[in-house]
Every structure is written in C-alpha cells, then in structure tokens.
Amino acid sequence: MDARTHESGCGDDILDAVLIGGGIMSATLGALLSTLAPDWSIALFERLGEPAGESSGAWNNAGTGHSGLCELNYMPDPEDASTAARIADQFALSRRFWSALAARGAFPEPDAAHPAAERSPLGAFLTSTPHVTVVFGDRDIAYLRRRWATLRELPAFAEMEYTEDRAVIGAWAPLLVRGRADDEPMAATRHTGGTDIDFGALTRALLATMTEAGNPVRLHREITGLRRGADGLWTVRGRDLDSGRTFLVRTRFVFVGAGGYALRLLQRARLPEVRGYAVLPMGAQFLRTREPEVVAEHAAKVYSQASLGAPPMSVPHLDRREVDGSAALMFGPYATFSTRLLRHGSLADLFTTVRPHNVVPLVSACLRNLHLGRYLLGQLLASRRDKFAELQRFCPTADAADWELIQAGQRAQLVKPDGRFGGELQFGTELVTGADGTIAGLLGASPGASIAPDIMRDLLERCFPARRHEWAPVLAELLPETPAANSAGIPLATAISLVAQQIPLDDVSSSS
C-alpha cells in the first residue's frame, strides 16, 4: 500500500500558503496572512513537538529587542549612525505591529501574578529593560563618547545618557562596578527605552492568531522536498514523525522559515536565486544564574566591545531575562561549533548543503576569515574557568557556584558568492524570493527575530504585488510605512510605554 497521503486537515484542496518552520518568522507571516486574508487556507509544518523549539526559544537567544541602542557592532564608525537608526526604525515597526494585533484581541491578557505583566497583553512577552553599553580603557571610551554624540541628535536616541562617573554606572548596573579596581577607566551609555523579549512566548502568541483563524499548525511534520509543477503549484512532501507516513500537500505559495534547514529546502526546490549560496554553522553557550540575590542586583541588558578577531555576533553582554514569570541573568555568548544546522539536527546537516556550485564560495569565505577560525578554536579550547573569567570582566564579584553553563541555539551564517569566483560570509538576515513570487525563504541570523515584521512586509511587497491595493487598509494599520515612534518624533522610552498600553502614537503626536 502507498504510504503517501494528503495531510490530515488539508485534504485534496489546494492551499493558499504553506509555512515551513515553527519559529518567529513563520509565526509572524502566519499572523499577518491570517489577518490580511481571513478567507485563505494556510498551514504551518514544524518538525519538533512544539513551536519555537530552536533559535526562537527563550533560552536559545539573549532576548534582546535589537533597536540599535546598545549594540556597538551596528555602529563601528562612531560618526555613522545609519545602521543603528535603520534597526531602530525596524524595531519600532515590530512594536507597532504587536500593539496593533493586541488591539484586535490577538494576545491574551497575561497572568496578573507574572512579574513581567504590565496590565497589557504585550506584558506576556515584552519587558521594559534599560539597554546599557559599557567600555573600558581610553580608546574605547573616546569611541563611545563620539558614538553617543552622534546618536543623541536622532529622535529615537535623544534620551540616551552618557557617563564616565563610576557612581552613576553603579546606580545603573551595580554588578559592573562592585569589586572593580578604582583606577580602571570606564564609561557607559544608557537608554531606558530598551526591552527584553521572550521570543518563544511571542511565537506561540502569534501562532494562536493563525489557529484561531482556522489555519492549522502541524507538529512532528518534517518537510523533505519541494517541487513546482507545470501548473505553477508547489507540491510539498513531508513525513509524519509520529506515524512514519509520508504526505503531500499542494499550495500556491511556500515560505521556508526553517532556520538552518532553510537553504537545504530551497536547494531541493531548485531555486536558482540560491545558486552559489552556502552556510557555516555556529553555536553558542551562555552562563546563567537564577540566584535571587544576584538577579536582584541587575535590571538591564549590558553590551560591550567584542574581543579582537571575534565576529560581530560575539559581542559580550550581561542580560536581565524574564521568562515564564521568573527572572534570571545570562552572560555570553561563548562560541561553539558543530556540523549540525539546528540544535536538534544531525551531524550530517552541513554536508547535505554542499553542492558543486557552492564549494568555491564556501572555501573562499573560510580562507578570507581565518581570524574567525582562530577565534573559534580559542573558544572551543577555553575551559569553564576561562569562560568564567570573561564574566568576571563584567561582574568582578561573580561567584562560580551561582552560575551554570547552558547551550543556546545553533545559527547558520550565510555565505554568498561575491561575483568574483569567491564567497563572502554574512552576519545578517536575508530574504530570498523566487522570480515569480510563489516561494520565499529566510537565511542568516541576527537581528532577524527583532525585525521580523519589517522582513515580512518586504516579503508581501515582493511576493504579492497584486494584493497591494486590496490589503492596503489593513497593512496601514498593522505595518505603517513610517514607524510611528520616529515619524511622530516621540522619544523611544515614551513610545514603548505607549505601545505597551495600546495608545496610538499618532494620537499623542497630534495632541502635543
């Protein structure tokens, strides 16, 4: 008997959209499409037994709402704020999107006993948390001072504070100062408009929007192949990991939001747009403490400079986290390496993405980044004592007995052909779409989760141009052309408070 069946709940009908992967990207697109096109048939397939089980999970990332406030790698030139400003705009759009969904009743009210709850549906996943940058030594202090002077001229950063006063830094983040030598020069900036986000909780809330609209989320379903037919429809082949049966689904549109497995699926779909693309896996560990007395002393996300030769995503940071109603601190990241492309993947993963057309770009990218290899080797050889010494650079009085080492998510960094028979290692996020707009996929890593709504707005424009006028009224509400927090000229800290209370920013602007 043929073990192939049509997926339960999908029948023989042709779906309007299939979303692959149960993380923040597919969840964001699923919530958008379910709101914009309530008559569409949409299905999401996730290989694990729960959504957000990979990089979107709460402990698989640092939970930073990336908005350019404290991340020095977004502004290596202290006179050029373009990248930081762009990310601030994109994150402002994310907050606006979440607030608009909340106003529609998409998110349930959080438990009143939840410490992060601010009597708002956003409180179930978003906590106001100051973003602090700290540096040491005269050279980095001069850099930070120039960075602050540049940023404070922009409305989104106008409330950023700068100090070289140790007492002030101690008031912002006591653990940074306690036990530190008096003669060590240091400086810091702080913006009280920062956030900590439980992206796992946010993913689940967005997926609930899908299911409430009648669009199923199928777990334990591994997608193994994509093939476009002569009729323009996609046949999605997968396997039910519970029963072992294979299944087929036909759809007009496919989104591949499968994290480290995205490139492999796009390759199997024979998408010419990813010819020459490759990936390099990189993992991370963090030190974490739940010790109440230690956690109570730190109420910020503190970022600093990456060490010499380290990749941009290795910027060290000490983070206050709010997850499942309890607080903790995380410090890291410490780089790890595995040929797995997902945390719950296989050691053979990397090799399944190698093709004749991407060998040269992959090798070229490795040769161009030998410094990264040396950094990674040093990280792999580092003992737990070495790793703890890095934490003590931030927190001199830290006690090793209070901290545990945890494994975080696995990232697949993108390698792109550079047009000169070589390859370039990328550290951002890239949306890839087919020429006819019937398939799209997301490749790369940070700051993707924080700016998912902006990425999905780009996807809608590229893949559904014919729907632009039909969807315009709802899109204007959910994804405004200009992020409201900046266009209204409202300081960022005020904007975050208003969004959390579901007060339209344009109303505030017009009344001021």
Coordinates of C-alpha atoms in Angstrom, one line a residue:
M1 CA 0.0 0.0 0.0
D2 CA 1.2 3.5 -0.9
A3 CA 2.2 5.2 2.4
R4 CA 1.8 8.7 0.9
T5 CA -1.3 10.5 2.0
H6 CA -2.7 14.0 2.0
E7 CA -2.0 15.8 5.3
S8 CA -4.9 15.5 7.7
G9 CA -7.0 18.6 7.8
C10 CA -5.7 19.7 4.3
G11 CA -7.5 17.1 2.2
D12 CA -7.2 17.3 -1.5
D13 CA -7.7 21.1 -1.6
I14 CA -5.0 23.4 -2.9
L15 CA -3.8 25.6 0.0
D16 CA -3.1 29.3 -0.5
A17 CA 0.1 29.2 1.6
V18 CA 2.3 26.7 3.4
L19 CA 4.7 27.9 6.0
I20 CA 7.7 25.6 6.9
G21 CA 9.1 26.0 10.4
G22 CA 7.5 26.9 13.7
G23 CA 9.7 29.8 14.7
I24 CA 9.2 33.6 14.9
M25 CA 9.5 34.2 11.2
S26 CA 6.8 31.7 10.1
A27 CA 4.6 32.8 13.0
T28 CA 4.9 36.5 12.1
L29 CA 4.0 35.7 8.5
G30 CA 1.2 33.4 9.6
A31 CA -0.4 36.1 11.8
L32 CA -0.1 38.6 9.0
L33 CA -1.7 36.5 6.3
S34 CA -4.4 35.2 8.7
T35 CA -5.3 38.9 9.4
L36 CA -5.0 40.2 5.8
A37 CA -6.7 37.3 4.1
P38 CA -9.1 35.6 6.5
D39 CA -10.5 33.5 3.7
W40 CA -7.2 32.0 2.8
S41 CA -6.3 28.4 3.7
I42 CA -2.9 28.3 5.4
A43 CA -1.0 25.5 7.1
L44 CA 2.3 25.5 9.1
F45 CA 4.5 22.5 9.5
E46 CA 7.1 22.1 12.3
R47 CA 9.4 19.1 12.7
L48 CA 9.6 19.3 16.5
G49 CA 6.9 18.6 19.0
E50 CA 6.5 22.2 20.0
P51 CA 6.8 25.6 18.2
A52 CA 9.8 27.8 19.0
G53 CA 12.0 24.8 19.8
E54 CA 15.0 26.1 18.0
S55 CA 16.5 29.7 17.8
S56 CA 13.2 31.4 18.8
G57 CA 13.1 29.5 22.2
A58 CA 13.6 31.8 25.2
W59 CA 16.9 30.3 26.3
N60 CA 18.2 29.8 22.8
N61 CA 18.8 33.6 22.4
A62 CA 19.5 36.5 24.7
G63 CA 16.1 38.0 24.3
T64 CA 17.3 41.4 23.2
G65 CA 14.9 43.6 21.4
H66 CA 17.5 44.8 18.9
S67 CA 17.0 48.5 18.4
G68 CA 20.5 49.9 18.0
L69 CA 20.6 51.3 21.5
C70 CA 23.5 49.3 22.9
E71 CA 24.9 47.1 20.2
L72 CA 28.3 48.5 19.2
N73 CA 28.7 46.2 16.2
Y74 CA 25.9 48.1 14.5
M75 CA 28.0 51.2 14.6
P76 CA 31.7 50.5 14.1
D77 CA 32.2 54.1 12.8
P78 CA 31.0 56.4 15.6
E79 CA 30.2 59.1 13.1
D80 CA 27.9 56.9 11.0
A81 CA 24.6 56.0 12.7
S82 CA 22.8 54.7 9.6
T83 CA 22.7 51.1 10.5
A84 CA 21.7 51.7 14.1
A85 CA 19.0 54.2 13.0
R86 CA 17.6 51.7 10.4
I87 CA 17.4 48.9 13.0
A88 CA 15.7 51.3 15.5
D89 CA 13.1 52.1 12.8
Q90 CA 12.6 48.4 12.1
F91 CA 12.1 47.5 15.7
A92 CA 9.7 50.4 16.2
L93 CA 7.7 48.8 13.4
S94 CA 7.8 45.5 15.3
R95 CA 6.3 47.1 18.4
R96 CA 3.7 48.8 16.3
F97 CA 2.7 45.5 14.7
W98 CA 2.4 43.7 18.1
S99 CA 0.4 46.6 19.5
A100 CA -2.0 46.5 16.6
L101 CA -2.5 42.8 17.0
A102 CA -3.1 43.3 20.7
A103 CA -5.7 46.0 19.9
R104 CA -7.5 43.4 17.8
G105 CA -7.6 41.0 20.7
A106 CA -5.0 38.7 19.3
F107 CA -2.9 38.3 22.5
P108 CA -4.5 37.1 25.8
E109 CA -4.1 39.2 29.0
P110 CA -1.1 37.9 31.0
D111 CA -1.4 36.4 34.4
A112 CA -1.5 39.3 37.0
A113 CA 1.0 37.4 39.1
H114 CA 3.5 37.4 36.2
P115 CA 6.3 39.8 37.2
A116 CA 6.7 40.9 33.6
A117 CA 3.0 41.7 33.2
E118 CA 2.3 45.4 32.8
R119 CA -1.5 45.0 32.7
S120 CA -1.1 44.7 28.9
P121 CA -1.2 41.8 26.5
L122 CA 2.3 42.7 25.4
G123 CA 3.5 42.1 29.0
A124 CA 3.3 38.3 28.4
F125 CA 6.4 38.5 26.2
L126 CA 7.9 42.1 26.4
T127 CA 9.5 43.6 29.5
S128 CA 10.8 47.2 29.6
T129 CA 14.6 46.8 30.3
P130 CA 17.2 49.6 30.0
H131 CA 19.9 49.0 27.4
V132 CA 23.4 49.9 28.6
T133 CA 26.7 49.9 26.8
V134 CA 29.9 49.8 28.9
V135 CA 33.5 50.1 27.7
F136 CA 36.9 50.1 29.4
G137 CA 40.2 51.9 28.5
D138 CA 40.8 55.3 27.0
R139 CA 40.5 54.3 23.3
D140 CA 37.0 52.7 23.7
I141 CA 35.9 55.5 26.0
A142 CA 36.7 58.0 23.3
Y143 CA 34.8 55.9 20.8
L144 CA 31.7 55.6 23.0
R145 CA 31.7 59.3 23.7
R146 CA 31.7 60.0 19.9
R147 CA 29.0 57.4 19.3
W148 CA 26.8 58.9 21.9
A149 CA 27.3 62.4 20.5
T150 CA 26.2 61.2 17.0
L151 CA 23.2 59.2 18.2
R152 CA 21.7 61.8 20.5
E153 CA 21.0 64.0 17.5
L154 CA 18.4 61.5 16.3
P155 CA 14.9 61.4 17.8
A156 CA 15.0 57.7 18.6
F157 CA 18.1 58.1 20.6
A158 CA 17.6 61.6 22.1
E159 CA 17.1 60.2 25.7
M160 CA 20.4 58.3 25.7
E161 CA 22.6 59.1 28.7
Y162 CA 26.4 59.1 28.8
T163 CA 28.7 59.0 31.9
E164 CA 32.2 58.3 32.9
D165 CA 31.2 58.6 36.6
R166 CA 31.7 55.3 38.3
A167 CA 28.9 56.1 40.9
V168 CA 26.4 56.7 38.1
I169 CA 27.4 53.5 36.3
G170 CA 27.0 51.7 39.7
A171 CA 23.5 53.1 40.0
W172 CA 22.6 51.8 36.5
A173 CA 24.2 48.4 37.0
P174 CA 25.7 47.7 40.4
L175 CA 27.4 44.4 39.3
L176 CA 29.5 46.3 36.8
V177 CA 31.3 48.3 39.5
R178 CA 31.3 46.3 42.7
G179 CA 34.8 44.9 43.3
R180 CA 36.4 46.7 40.3
A181 CA 39.8 48.4 40.7
D182 CA 39.3 52.1 41.4
D183 CA 41.9 53.2 38.7
E184 CA 40.3 51.3 35.8
P185 CA 38.8 53.8 33.4
M186 CA 35.3 53.0 32.2
A187 CA 32.3 54.7 30.5
A188 CA 28.7 53.8 29.8
T189 CA 25.6 54.9 28.0
R190 CA 22.1 54.0 29.0
H191 CA 18.7 54.2 27.3
T192 CA 15.7 53.4 29.4
G193 CA 13.6 52.5 26.3
G194 CA 15.2 49.1 25.8
T195 CA 13.3 45.8 26.0
D196 CA 13.7 42.1 26.9
I197 CA 11.6 39.8 24.8
D198 CA 10.6 36.2 25.3
F199 CA 10.6 35.3 21.6
G200 CA 9.3 31.8 22.4
A201 CA 6.2 33.3 24.1
L202 CA 5.7 35.8 21.3
T203 CA 5.9 33.0 18.7
R204 CA 3.3 31.0 20.4
A205 CA 1.0 34.0 20.7
L206 CA 1.4 34.7 17.0
L207 CA 0.6 31.1 16.1
A208 CA -2.5 31.3 18.2
T209 CA -3.7 34.0 15.8
M210 CA -3.3 31.5 13.0
T211 CA -5.1 28.7 14.7
E212 CA -8.0 30.9 15.8
A213 CA -8.5 31.9 12.2
G214 CA -8.9 28.2 11.3
N215 CA -5.3 27.6 10.0
P216 CA -3.6 24.5 11.4
V217 CA -0.2 24.3 13.0
R218 CA 1.1 20.7 12.4
L219 CA 3.8 19.5 14.7
H220 CA 6.1 16.5 14.2
R221 CA 5.9 17.1 10.5
E222 CA 9.3 17.2 8.7
I223 CA 9.3 18.7 5.2
T224 CA 11.6 16.7 2.9
G225 CA 11.0 18.2 -0.5
L226 CA 9.5 20.9 -2.7
R227 CA 8.7 20.7 -6.3
R228 CA 6.9 23.1 -8.6
G229 CA 4.6 21.6 -11.2
A230 CA 3.8 22.8 -14.8
D231 CA 0.6 24.3 -13.4
G232 CA 2.6 26.7 -11.2
L233 CA 1.6 24.9 -8.0
W234 CA 4.0 23.6 -5.4
T235 CA 3.9 20.1 -4.1
V236 CA 5.2 19.9 -0.6
R237 CA 6.4 16.5 0.5
G238 CA 6.9 15.6 4.1
R239 CA 6.9 12.9 6.8
D240 CA 4.7 12.5 9.8
L241 CA 7.3 11.7 12.5
D242 CA 4.7 10.1 14.7
S243 CA 3.3 7.6 12.2
G244 CA 6.2 7.4 9.8
R245 CA 3.9 8.1 6.8
T246 CA 4.9 10.5 4.1
F247 CA 2.4 13.1 2.9
L248 CA 1.8 15.5 0.1
V249 CA 0.3 19.0 0.1
R250 CA -0.3 21.3 -2.9
T251 CA -0.1 25.0 -2.4
R252 CA 0.1 28.3 -4.3
F253 CA 2.8 29.8 -2.1
V254 CA 5.6 28.4 0.1
F255 CA 7.6 30.2 2.8
V256 CA 10.7 28.4 4.1
G257 CA 11.4 29.7 7.6
A258 CA 13.2 26.6 8.7
G259 CA 16.3 28.2 10.3
G260 CA 19.4 26.3 9.5
Y261 CA 17.5 23.9 7.2
A262 CA 16.1 26.7 5.0
L263 CA 19.0 26.6 2.5
R264 CA 18.7 22.8 2.1
L265 CA 15.0 23.1 1.3
L266 CA 15.5 25.9 -1.1
Q267 CA 18.2 23.9 -2.9
R268 CA 15.8 21.0 -3.1
A269 CA 13.2 23.3 -4.6
R270 CA 15.8 24.1 -7.3
L271 CA 15.6 27.8 -6.7
P272 CA 18.1 29.5 -9.0
E273 CA 18.3 32.5 -6.6
V274 CA 20.3 30.5 -4.1
R275 CA 22.8 29.1 -6.6
G276 CA 26.3 29.5 -5.0
Y277 CA 24.9 30.1 -1.5
A278 CA 26.3 28.1 1.4
V279 CA 26.1 28.2 5.2
L280 CA 28.5 27.9 8.1
P281 CA 27.1 26.7 11.4
M282 CA 27.9 28.5 14.6
G283 CA 26.6 27.7 18.0
A284 CA 26.7 29.5 21.4
Q285 CA 26.7 28.9 25.1
F286 CA 25.8 31.2 27.9
L287 CA 26.3 31.4 31.6
R288 CA 23.0 31.7 33.5
T289 CA 22.1 32.4 37.1
R290 CA 18.7 32.3 38.8
E291 CA 20.2 33.2 42.2
P292 CA 17.7 35.7 43.6
E293 CA 20.2 37.9 45.4
V294 CA 22.4 38.2 42.2
V295 CA 19.4 38.7 39.8
A296 CA 18.0 41.5 42.0
E297 CA 21.2 43.5 41.5
H298 CA 20.9 43.7 37.7
A299 CA 18.0 45.2 35.9
A300 CA 19.5 45.9 32.4
K301 CA 21.0 44.5 29.3
V302 CA 24.6 45.5 29.2
Y303 CA 26.7 45.2 26.0
S304 CA 30.4 45.9 25.4
Q305 CA 33.0 45.6 22.7
A306 CA 33.8 42.2 21.0
S307 CA 37.3 40.9 21.5
L308 CA 39.9 41.3 18.7
G309 CA 39.2 38.9 15.8
A310 CA 35.7 38.0 17.1
P311 CA 32.7 38.0 14.8
P312 CA 30.0 40.7 15.2
M313 CA 27.5 38.4 16.9
S314 CA 30.0 37.5 19.7
V315 CA 29.7 40.9 21.4
P316 CA 29.7 40.1 25.1
H317 CA 26.6 41.0 27.1
L318 CA 25.1 40.5 30.5
D319 CA 21.3 40.3 30.2
R320 CA 18.4 40.5 32.6
R321 CA 15.8 38.0 31.4
E322 CA 12.1 37.5 32.2
V323 CA 10.9 34.0 31.1
D324 CA 7.8 32.1 32.3
G325 CA 7.2 34.5 35.1
S326 CA 10.7 34.4 36.6
A327 CA 13.9 36.4 36.3
A328 CA 17.4 35.3 35.5
L329 CA 20.7 36.7 34.2
M330 CA 22.6 35.4 31.2
F331 CA 26.2 36.2 30.1
G332 CA 27.8 35.3 26.8
P333 CA 27.9 34.3 24.2
Y334 CA 30.7 31.7 24.0
A335 CA 31.1 30.3 20.5
T336 CA 30.7 26.6 19.9
F337 CA 30.9 24.5 16.7
S338 CA 29.0 21.6 15.3
T339 CA 28.1 20.5 11.8
R340 CA 24.5 20.5 12.9
L341 CA 22.5 23.3 11.3
L342 CA 19.8 23.1 14.0
R343 CA 20.2 22.4 17.7
H344 CA 18.1 19.3 17.3
G345 CA 19.6 18.5 13.9
S346 CA 22.1 15.9 12.6
L347 CA 25.9 15.9 12.4
A348 CA 25.4 15.3 8.6
D349 CA 23.5 18.6 8.2
L350 CA 26.3 20.8 6.9
F351 CA 27.4 18.3 4.3
T352 CA 23.8 18.0 2.8
T353 CA 24.0 21.6 1.7
V354 CA 27.3 21.3 -0.2
R355 CA 26.9 21.4 -4.0
P356 CA 29.4 21.8 -6.8
H357 CA 28.3 25.4 -7.4
N358 CA 28.9 26.5 -3.7
V359 CA 32.2 24.7 -2.9
V360 CA 34.3 27.6 -4.2
P361 CA 32.4 30.3 -2.4
L362 CA 32.4 28.3 0.8
V363 CA 36.1 27.6 0.7
S364 CA 36.8 31.2 -0.3
A365 CA 34.8 32.5 2.7
C366 CA 36.7 30.3 5.1
L367 CA 40.1 31.4 3.7
R368 CA 39.1 35.1 4.0
N369 CA 38.0 34.6 7.6
L370 CA 41.0 32.7 9.1
H371 CA 40.9 35.1 12.0
L372 CA 37.4 33.8 12.8
G373 CA 38.7 30.3 12.7
R374 CA 41.4 31.2 15.2
Y375 CA 38.8 32.9 17.4
L376 CA 36.5 29.8 17.2
L377 CA 39.4 27.5 18.1
G378 CA 40.2 29.6 21.1
Q379 CA 36.6 29.5 22.2
L380 CA 36.4 25.7 21.8
L381 CA 39.6 25.2 23.8
A382 CA 38.5 27.5 26.6
S383 CA 37.8 25.8 29.9
R384 CA 34.9 26.7 32.2
R385 CA 37.4 28.7 34.3
D386 CA 38.4 30.7 31.2
K387 CA 34.8 31.4 30.4
F388 CA 34.0 32.4 33.9
A389 CA 37.0 34.9 33.8
E390 CA 35.2 36.7 30.9
L391 CA 32.1 37.0 33.1
Q392 CA 34.3 38.5 35.9
R393 CA 35.4 41.1 33.4
F394 CA 31.8 42.4 33.6
C395 CA 31.0 41.3 37.1
P396 CA 34.2 41.1 39.3
T397 CA 32.4 39.7 42.3
A398 CA 30.6 36.9 40.5
D399 CA 30.7 33.5 42.3
A400 CA 31.1 30.4 40.1
A401 CA 28.8 28.5 42.3
D402 CA 25.9 30.7 41.3
W403 CA 26.2 30.2 37.5
E404 CA 25.5 27.3 35.2
L405 CA 26.6 26.8 31.5
I406 CA 23.8 26.3 29.1
Q407 CA 23.7 25.6 25.4
A408 CA 21.8 28.1 23.2
G409 CA 20.6 27.9 19.7
Q410 CA 22.5 26.9 16.5
R411 CA 22.9 29.6 13.8
A412 CA 23.6 29.0 10.1
Q413 CA 25.6 32.0 8.9
L414 CA 25.1 32.8 5.3
V415 CA 27.9 32.6 2.6
K416 CA 27.1 34.4 -0.6
P417 CA 29.0 34.3 -3.9
D418 CA 30.7 37.7 -4.5
G419 CA 30.7 37.7 -8.3
R420 CA 34.5 37.1 -8.5
F421 CA 34.5 33.4 -8.0
G422 CA 34.7 33.9 -4.3
G423 CA 32.4 33.9 -1.3
E424 CA 31.5 36.4 1.4
L425 CA 30.5 35.5 5.0
Q426 CA 27.4 37.4 6.0
F427 CA 26.3 38.1 9.6
G428 CA 22.8 39.5 8.9
T429 CA 19.5 38.2 7.7
E430 CA 18.5 37.8 4.0
L431 CA 15.1 37.3 2.5
V432 CA 15.3 35.2 -0.8
T433 CA 12.3 35.2 -3.1
G434 CA 11.7 33.3 -6.3
A435 CA 11.4 35.3 -9.5
D436 CA 7.6 34.6 -9.8
G437 CA 6.9 35.3 -6.1
T438 CA 5.5 31.9 -5.3
I439 CA 8.3 30.9 -2.9
A440 CA 10.4 32.7 -0.4
G441 CA 12.9 31.7 2.3
L442 CA 14.8 33.4 5.1
L443 CA 18.6 32.8 5.5
G444 CA 21.0 34.1 8.1
A445 CA 20.8 35.2 11.7
S446 CA 20.6 38.3 14.0
P447 CA 18.9 40.7 14.2
G448 CA 16.1 38.7 12.4
A449 CA 13.7 38.0 15.3
S450 CA 13.6 41.6 16.4
I451 CA 12.7 42.9 12.9
A452 CA 10.5 40.1 11.7
P453 CA 7.5 42.3 10.8
D454 CA 9.7 44.5 8.6
I455 CA 11.1 41.4 6.8
M456 CA 7.6 40.1 6.3
R457 CA 6.4 43.5 4.9
D458 CA 9.2 43.2 2.3
L459 CA 8.0 39.6 1.5
L460 CA 4.5 40.8 1.0
E461 CA 5.6 43.5 -1.4
R462 CA 7.8 41.2 -3.4
C463 CA 5.5 38.1 -3.5
F464 CA 2.0 39.5 -3.5
P465 CA 2.2 42.8 -5.5
A466 CA -1.3 42.2 -7.0
R467 CA -2.7 42.3 -3.4
R468 CA -1.2 45.6 -2.6
H469 CA -4.4 47.7 -3.0
E470 CA -6.7 45.1 -1.5
W471 CA -4.6 44.8 1.6
A472 CA -3.6 48.4 1.9
P473 CA -6.1 49.5 4.6
V474 CA -5.2 46.7 7.0
L475 CA -1.5 46.9 6.2
A476 CA -1.6 50.7 7.0
E477 CA -2.8 49.7 10.5
L478 CA -0.5 46.7 11.1
L479 CA 2.6 47.8 9.2
P480 CA 2.7 51.6 8.7
E481 CA 5.1 52.9 6.0
T482 CA 7.0 55.0 8.6
P483 CA 7.5 53.6 12.1
A484 CA 5.2 55.7 14.3
A485 CA 7.7 56.1 17.1
N486 CA 10.1 58.0 14.9
S487 CA 7.8 59.8 12.5
A488 CA 5.8 61.2 15.4
G489 CA 9.1 62.5 17.0
I490 CA 8.2 60.8 20.3
P491 CA 11.2 59.7 22.5
L492 CA 11.7 56.0 22.3
A493 CA 11.1 55.3 26.1
T494 CA 7.8 57.1 25.9
A495 CA 6.9 55.3 22.7
I496 CA 7.5 51.9 24.3
S497 CA 5.3 52.8 27.2
L498 CA 2.5 54.0 25.0
V499 CA 2.7 50.9 22.7
A500 CA 2.5 48.7 25.8
Q501 CA -0.6 50.5 26.8
Q502 CA -2.0 50.3 23.3
I503 CA -2.2 54.1 22.9
P504 CA -1.8 55.1 19.3
L505 CA 1.4 57.1 18.9
D506 CA -0.1 59.3 16.2
D507 CA -2.8 60.4 18.7
V508 CA -0.1 61.5 21.1
S509 CA 1.8 63.4 18.4
S510 CA -1.2 65.3 17.1
S511 CA -2.2 66.4 20.6
S512 CA 1.2 67.6 21.6

